[in-house]
Amino acid sequence: MKQGLLFLIFFISSVSLFAYQTKDCAEIKSEQLRLSMLGSNLANINTTKTPEGGPYRPFVIKSCANGGCEVTRNSSPILKYLPDHPDADENGYVAYPAVDLNSDYAVFNMTATKLRLLGDKKICGTNMIVNGSSVLLKYQPKINSGKEDIFNFDNNQRVLSWMHIDERGQTSAINFSSIGAVVSYQ
């Protein structure tokens, strides 16, 4: 009977630990997805023509939980009168993506900070290396939405640059100005 009870306690503890780790891994994955979508919005703030036609359609994140995000795409562009622009319509208007730079950059910073805090707690086996204003987050393969995120912060803890390396080794990077405008991306 003692062995059965001991096994049961060990089994319940293992299941609880697995559920806890799974929840934590899901939280990191959700934040990575949020960061990725916001990064895409910010990088494409001036994209007036996509391969599908029309301007970039920004992600609208309704909520993120359990390792995923509920998302729609905003298809209502902002029209600007620029008759000499190559993408201007017959009336001289250019359709730009409806990206709110201030809002998306603020949420991007909050998400980067949250990932930094989760990394500091080594949630889901995440390793964090800090070197001055730079932070490297190395994720465990079980997260399955990225290998590494590298952030450079300014003195006010705003993100100046972000590089994401996915599980295939592909990189994407964004550099921001001091006011959050995208300076460059790849």
Tab-separated table of C-alpha atoms in Angstrom:
chain	number	residue	atom	x	y	z
A	1	MET	CA	0.000	0.000	0.000
A	2	LYS	CA	2.869	2.385	0.814
A	3	GLN	CA	4.371	1.911	-2.654
A	4	GLY	CA	0.995	2.581	-4.290
A	5	LEU	CA	0.515	5.765	-2.258
A	6	LEU	CA	4.075	6.898	-2.994
A	7	PHE	CA	3.531	6.250	-6.720
A	8	LEU	CA	0.219	8.127	-6.622
A	9	ILE	CA	1.847	11.141	-4.911
A	10	PHE	CA	4.716	11.073	-7.431
A	11	PHE	CA	2.256	10.721	-10.338
A	12	ILE	CA	0.082	13.627	-9.137
A	13	SER	CA	3.183	15.766	-8.555
A	14	SER	CA	4.479	14.915	-12.040
A	15	VAL	CA	1.138	15.721	-13.666
A	16	SER	CA	0.940	19.018	-11.739
A	17	LEU	CA	4.510	19.908	-12.730
A	18	PHE	CA	3.758	19.034	-16.375
A	19	ALA	CA	0.596	21.165	-16.327
A	20	TYR	CA	2.535	24.021	-14.722
A	21	GLN	CA	5.351	23.793	-17.289
A	22	THR	CA	2.872	23.494	-20.148
A	23	LYS	CA	1.034	26.613	-18.928
A	24	ASP	CA	4.321	28.503	-18.603
A	25	CYS	CA	5.490	27.386	-22.047
A	26	ALA	CA	2.130	28.466	-23.469
A	27	GLU	CA	2.560	31.890	-21.862
A	28	ILE	CA	5.962	32.370	-23.495
A	29	LYS	CA	4.632	31.151	-26.842
A	30	SER	CA	1.659	33.551	-26.627
A	31	GLU	CA	3.967	36.482	-25.897
A	32	GLN	CA	6.293	35.478	-28.759
A	33	LEU	CA	3.320	35.397	-31.137
A	34	ARG	CA	2.109	38.795	-29.905
A	35	LEU	CA	5.615	40.248	-30.359
A	36	SER	CA	5.874	38.772	-33.855
A	37	MET	CA	2.543	40.192	-35.008
A	38	LEU	CA	3.257	43.629	-33.532
A	39	GLY	CA	6.704	43.563	-35.130
A	40	SER	CA	5.106	42.741	-38.480
A	41	ASN	CA	2.672	45.647	-38.088
A	42	LEU	CA	5.443	48.093	-37.193
A	43	ALA	CA	7.756	46.891	-39.969
A	44	ASN	CA	4.969	47.258	-42.556
A	45	ILE	CA	3.559	50.589	-41.413
A	46	ASN	CA	4.335	52.136	-44.825
A	47	THR	CA	3.681	49.104	-47.051
A	48	THR	CA	1.180	50.332	-49.622
A	49	LYS	CA	1.416	47.395	-52.006
A	50	THR	CA	1.566	43.690	-51.164
A	51	PRO	CA	1.782	40.657	-53.477
A	52	GLU	CA	-1.927	40.055	-52.734
A	53	GLY	CA	-2.722	43.619	-53.818
A	54	GLY	CA	-3.504	46.658	-51.722
A	55	PRO	CA	-1.770	47.803	-48.558
A	56	TYR	CA	-0.475	45.565	-45.776
A	57	ARG	CA	-3.336	44.421	-43.544
A	58	PRO	CA	-2.238	44.799	-39.905
A	59	PHE	CA	-2.894	42.162	-37.282
A	60	VAL	CA	-5.494	43.093	-34.683
A	61	ILE	CA	-4.810	41.018	-31.585
A	62	LYS	CA	-7.978	40.399	-29.611
A	63	SER	CA	-6.357	38.200	-26.947
A	64	CYS	CA	-3.459	35.817	-26.377
A	65	ALA	CA	-3.602	32.761	-24.108
A	66	ASN	CA	-2.741	29.071	-23.991
A	67	GLY	CA	0.056	29.413	-26.534
A	68	GLY	CA	-2.045	31.109	-29.209
A	69	CYS	CA	-3.651	34.404	-30.110
A	70	GLU	CA	-7.103	35.329	-31.372
A	71	VAL	CA	-6.389	37.584	-34.321
A	72	THR	CA	-8.146	39.371	-37.161
A	73	ARG	CA	-6.675	41.450	-39.983
A	74	ASN	CA	-7.618	45.110	-40.397
A	75	SER	CA	-8.625	45.724	-43.988
A	76	SER	CA	-9.656	49.382	-43.536
A	77	PRO	CA	-6.751	51.446	-44.875
A	78	ILE	CA	-5.900	55.061	-44.128
A	79	LEU	CA	-6.146	57.168	-47.283
A	80	LYS	CA	-3.555	59.904	-47.839
A	81	TYR	CA	-3.620	62.350	-50.708
A	82	LEU	CA	-0.284	61.840	-52.499
A	83	PRO	CA	-0.980	62.203	-56.240
A	84	ASP	CA	2.677	61.623	-57.245
A	85	HIS	CA	2.996	58.354	-55.290
A	86	PRO	CA	3.321	55.280	-57.569
A	87	ASP	CA	0.473	53.538	-55.685
A	88	ALA	CA	-1.946	56.494	-55.861
A	89	ASP	CA	-5.403	55.753	-57.228
A	90	GLU	CA	-7.033	57.787	-60.020
A	91	ASN	CA	-8.028	60.452	-57.450
A	92	GLY	CA	-4.489	60.758	-56.053
A	93	TYR	CA	-5.073	58.814	-52.819
A	94	VAL	CA	-2.727	56.159	-51.466
A	95	ALA	CA	-4.040	53.433	-49.154
A	96	TYR	CA	-1.773	52.929	-46.118
A	97	PRO	CA	-2.131	50.240	-43.445
A	98	ALA	CA	-4.105	51.341	-40.390
A	99	VAL	CA	-1.236	50.775	-37.949
A	100	ASP	CA	-1.225	52.860	-34.771
A	101	LEU	CA	2.516	53.432	-34.238
A	102	ASN	CA	2.204	54.661	-30.644
A	103	SER	CA	-0.146	51.918	-29.495
A	104	ASP	CA	1.627	49.043	-31.260
A	105	TYR	CA	5.070	50.234	-30.114
A	106	ALA	CA	3.837	50.574	-26.502
A	107	VAL	CA	2.378	47.041	-26.511
A	108	PHE	CA	5.523	45.764	-28.283
A	109	ASN	CA	7.613	47.185	-25.414
A	110	MET	CA	5.322	45.715	-22.749
A	111	THR	CA	5.497	42.323	-24.467
A	112	ALA	CA	9.309	42.462	-24.709
A	113	THR	CA	9.452	43.354	-21.001
A	114	LYS	CA	7.132	40.469	-20.128
A	115	LEU	CA	9.307	38.026	-22.100
A	116	ARG	CA	12.340	39.440	-20.298
A	117	LEU	CA	10.672	38.837	-16.913
A	118	LEU	CA	9.656	35.296	-17.895
A	119	GLY	CA	13.215	34.657	-19.075
A	120	ASP	CA	14.627	36.000	-15.825
A	121	LYS	CA	12.500	33.438	-13.956
A	122	LYS	CA	13.746	30.715	-16.357
A	123	ILE	CA	10.147	29.879	-17.209
A	124	CYS	CA	9.905	26.796	-19.436
A	125	GLY	CA	13.677	26.392	-19.375
A	126	THR	CA	14.329	29.775	-20.996
A	127	ASN	CA	17.893	31.019	-20.610
A	128	MET	CA	18.548	34.741	-20.384
A	129	ILE	CA	21.884	36.447	-20.902
A	130	VAL	CA	22.148	40.161	-20.108
A	131	ASN	CA	25.024	42.284	-21.359
A	132	GLY	CA	24.466	45.941	-20.493
A	133	SER	CA	21.362	47.061	-22.367
A	134	SER	CA	21.223	43.882	-24.492
A	135	VAL	CA	19.177	40.826	-23.571
A	136	LEU	CA	19.394	37.418	-25.229
A	137	LEU	CA	16.556	34.971	-24.568
A	138	LYS	CA	17.240	31.359	-25.600
A	139	TYR	CA	14.156	29.154	-25.700
A	140	GLN	CA	13.806	25.415	-25.308
A	141	PRO	CA	12.780	23.502	-28.462
A	142	LYS	CA	9.450	22.540	-26.835
A	143	ILE	CA	8.224	26.130	-27.201
A	144	ASN	CA	8.369	25.631	-30.980
A	145	SER	CA	7.916	29.250	-32.044
A	146	GLY	CA	11.446	30.499	-31.993
A	147	LYS	CA	14.949	29.760	-30.936
A	148	GLU	CA	16.140	33.169	-29.719
A	149	ASP	CA	15.086	36.763	-29.241
A	150	ILE	CA	17.701	39.486	-28.874
A	151	PHE	CA	16.650	42.898	-27.572
A	152	ASN	CA	18.553	46.152	-27.158
A	153	PHE	CA	16.921	48.582	-24.740
A	154	ASP	CA	17.477	52.304	-24.204
A	155	ASN	CA	17.879	53.927	-20.759
A	156	ASN	CA	14.075	54.065	-20.384
A	157	GLN	CA	13.789	50.321	-21.125
A	158	ARG	CA	12.210	50.883	-24.548
A	159	VAL	CA	13.207	48.484	-27.305
A	160	LEU	CA	15.702	50.002	-29.756
A	161	SER	CA	16.193	46.800	-31.734
A	162	TRP	CA	14.841	43.276	-31.833
A	163	MET	CA	16.143	40.240	-33.651
A	164	HIS	CA	14.215	36.982	-33.764
A	165	ILE	CA	15.805	33.708	-34.822
A	166	ASP	CA	13.294	30.985	-35.614
A	167	GLU	CA	13.756	27.236	-35.226
A	168	ARG	CA	15.082	26.973	-38.827
A	169	GLY	CA	17.739	29.637	-38.170
A	170	GLN	CA	15.941	32.329	-40.220
A	171	THR	CA	16.327	35.821	-38.770
A	172	SER	CA	14.117	38.872	-38.773
A	173	ALA	CA	15.170	42.160	-37.242
A	174	ILE	CA	13.719	45.597	-36.565
A	175	ASN	CA	15.545	48.761	-35.496
A	176	PHE	CA	13.578	51.589	-33.908
A	177	SER	CA	14.287	55.296	-33.491
A	178	SER	CA	14.125	56.829	-30.020
A	179	ILE	CA	10.433	57.639	-30.583
A	180	GLY	CA	9.506	54.162	-31.789
A	181	ALA	CA	9.460	54.750	-35.534
A	182	VAL	CA	10.855	51.848	-37.542
A	183	VAL	CA	14.264	52.778	-38.924
A	184	SER	CA	15.010	49.486	-40.663
A	185	TYR	CA	13.817	45.904	-40.846
A	186	GLN	CA	14.716	42.677	-42.573
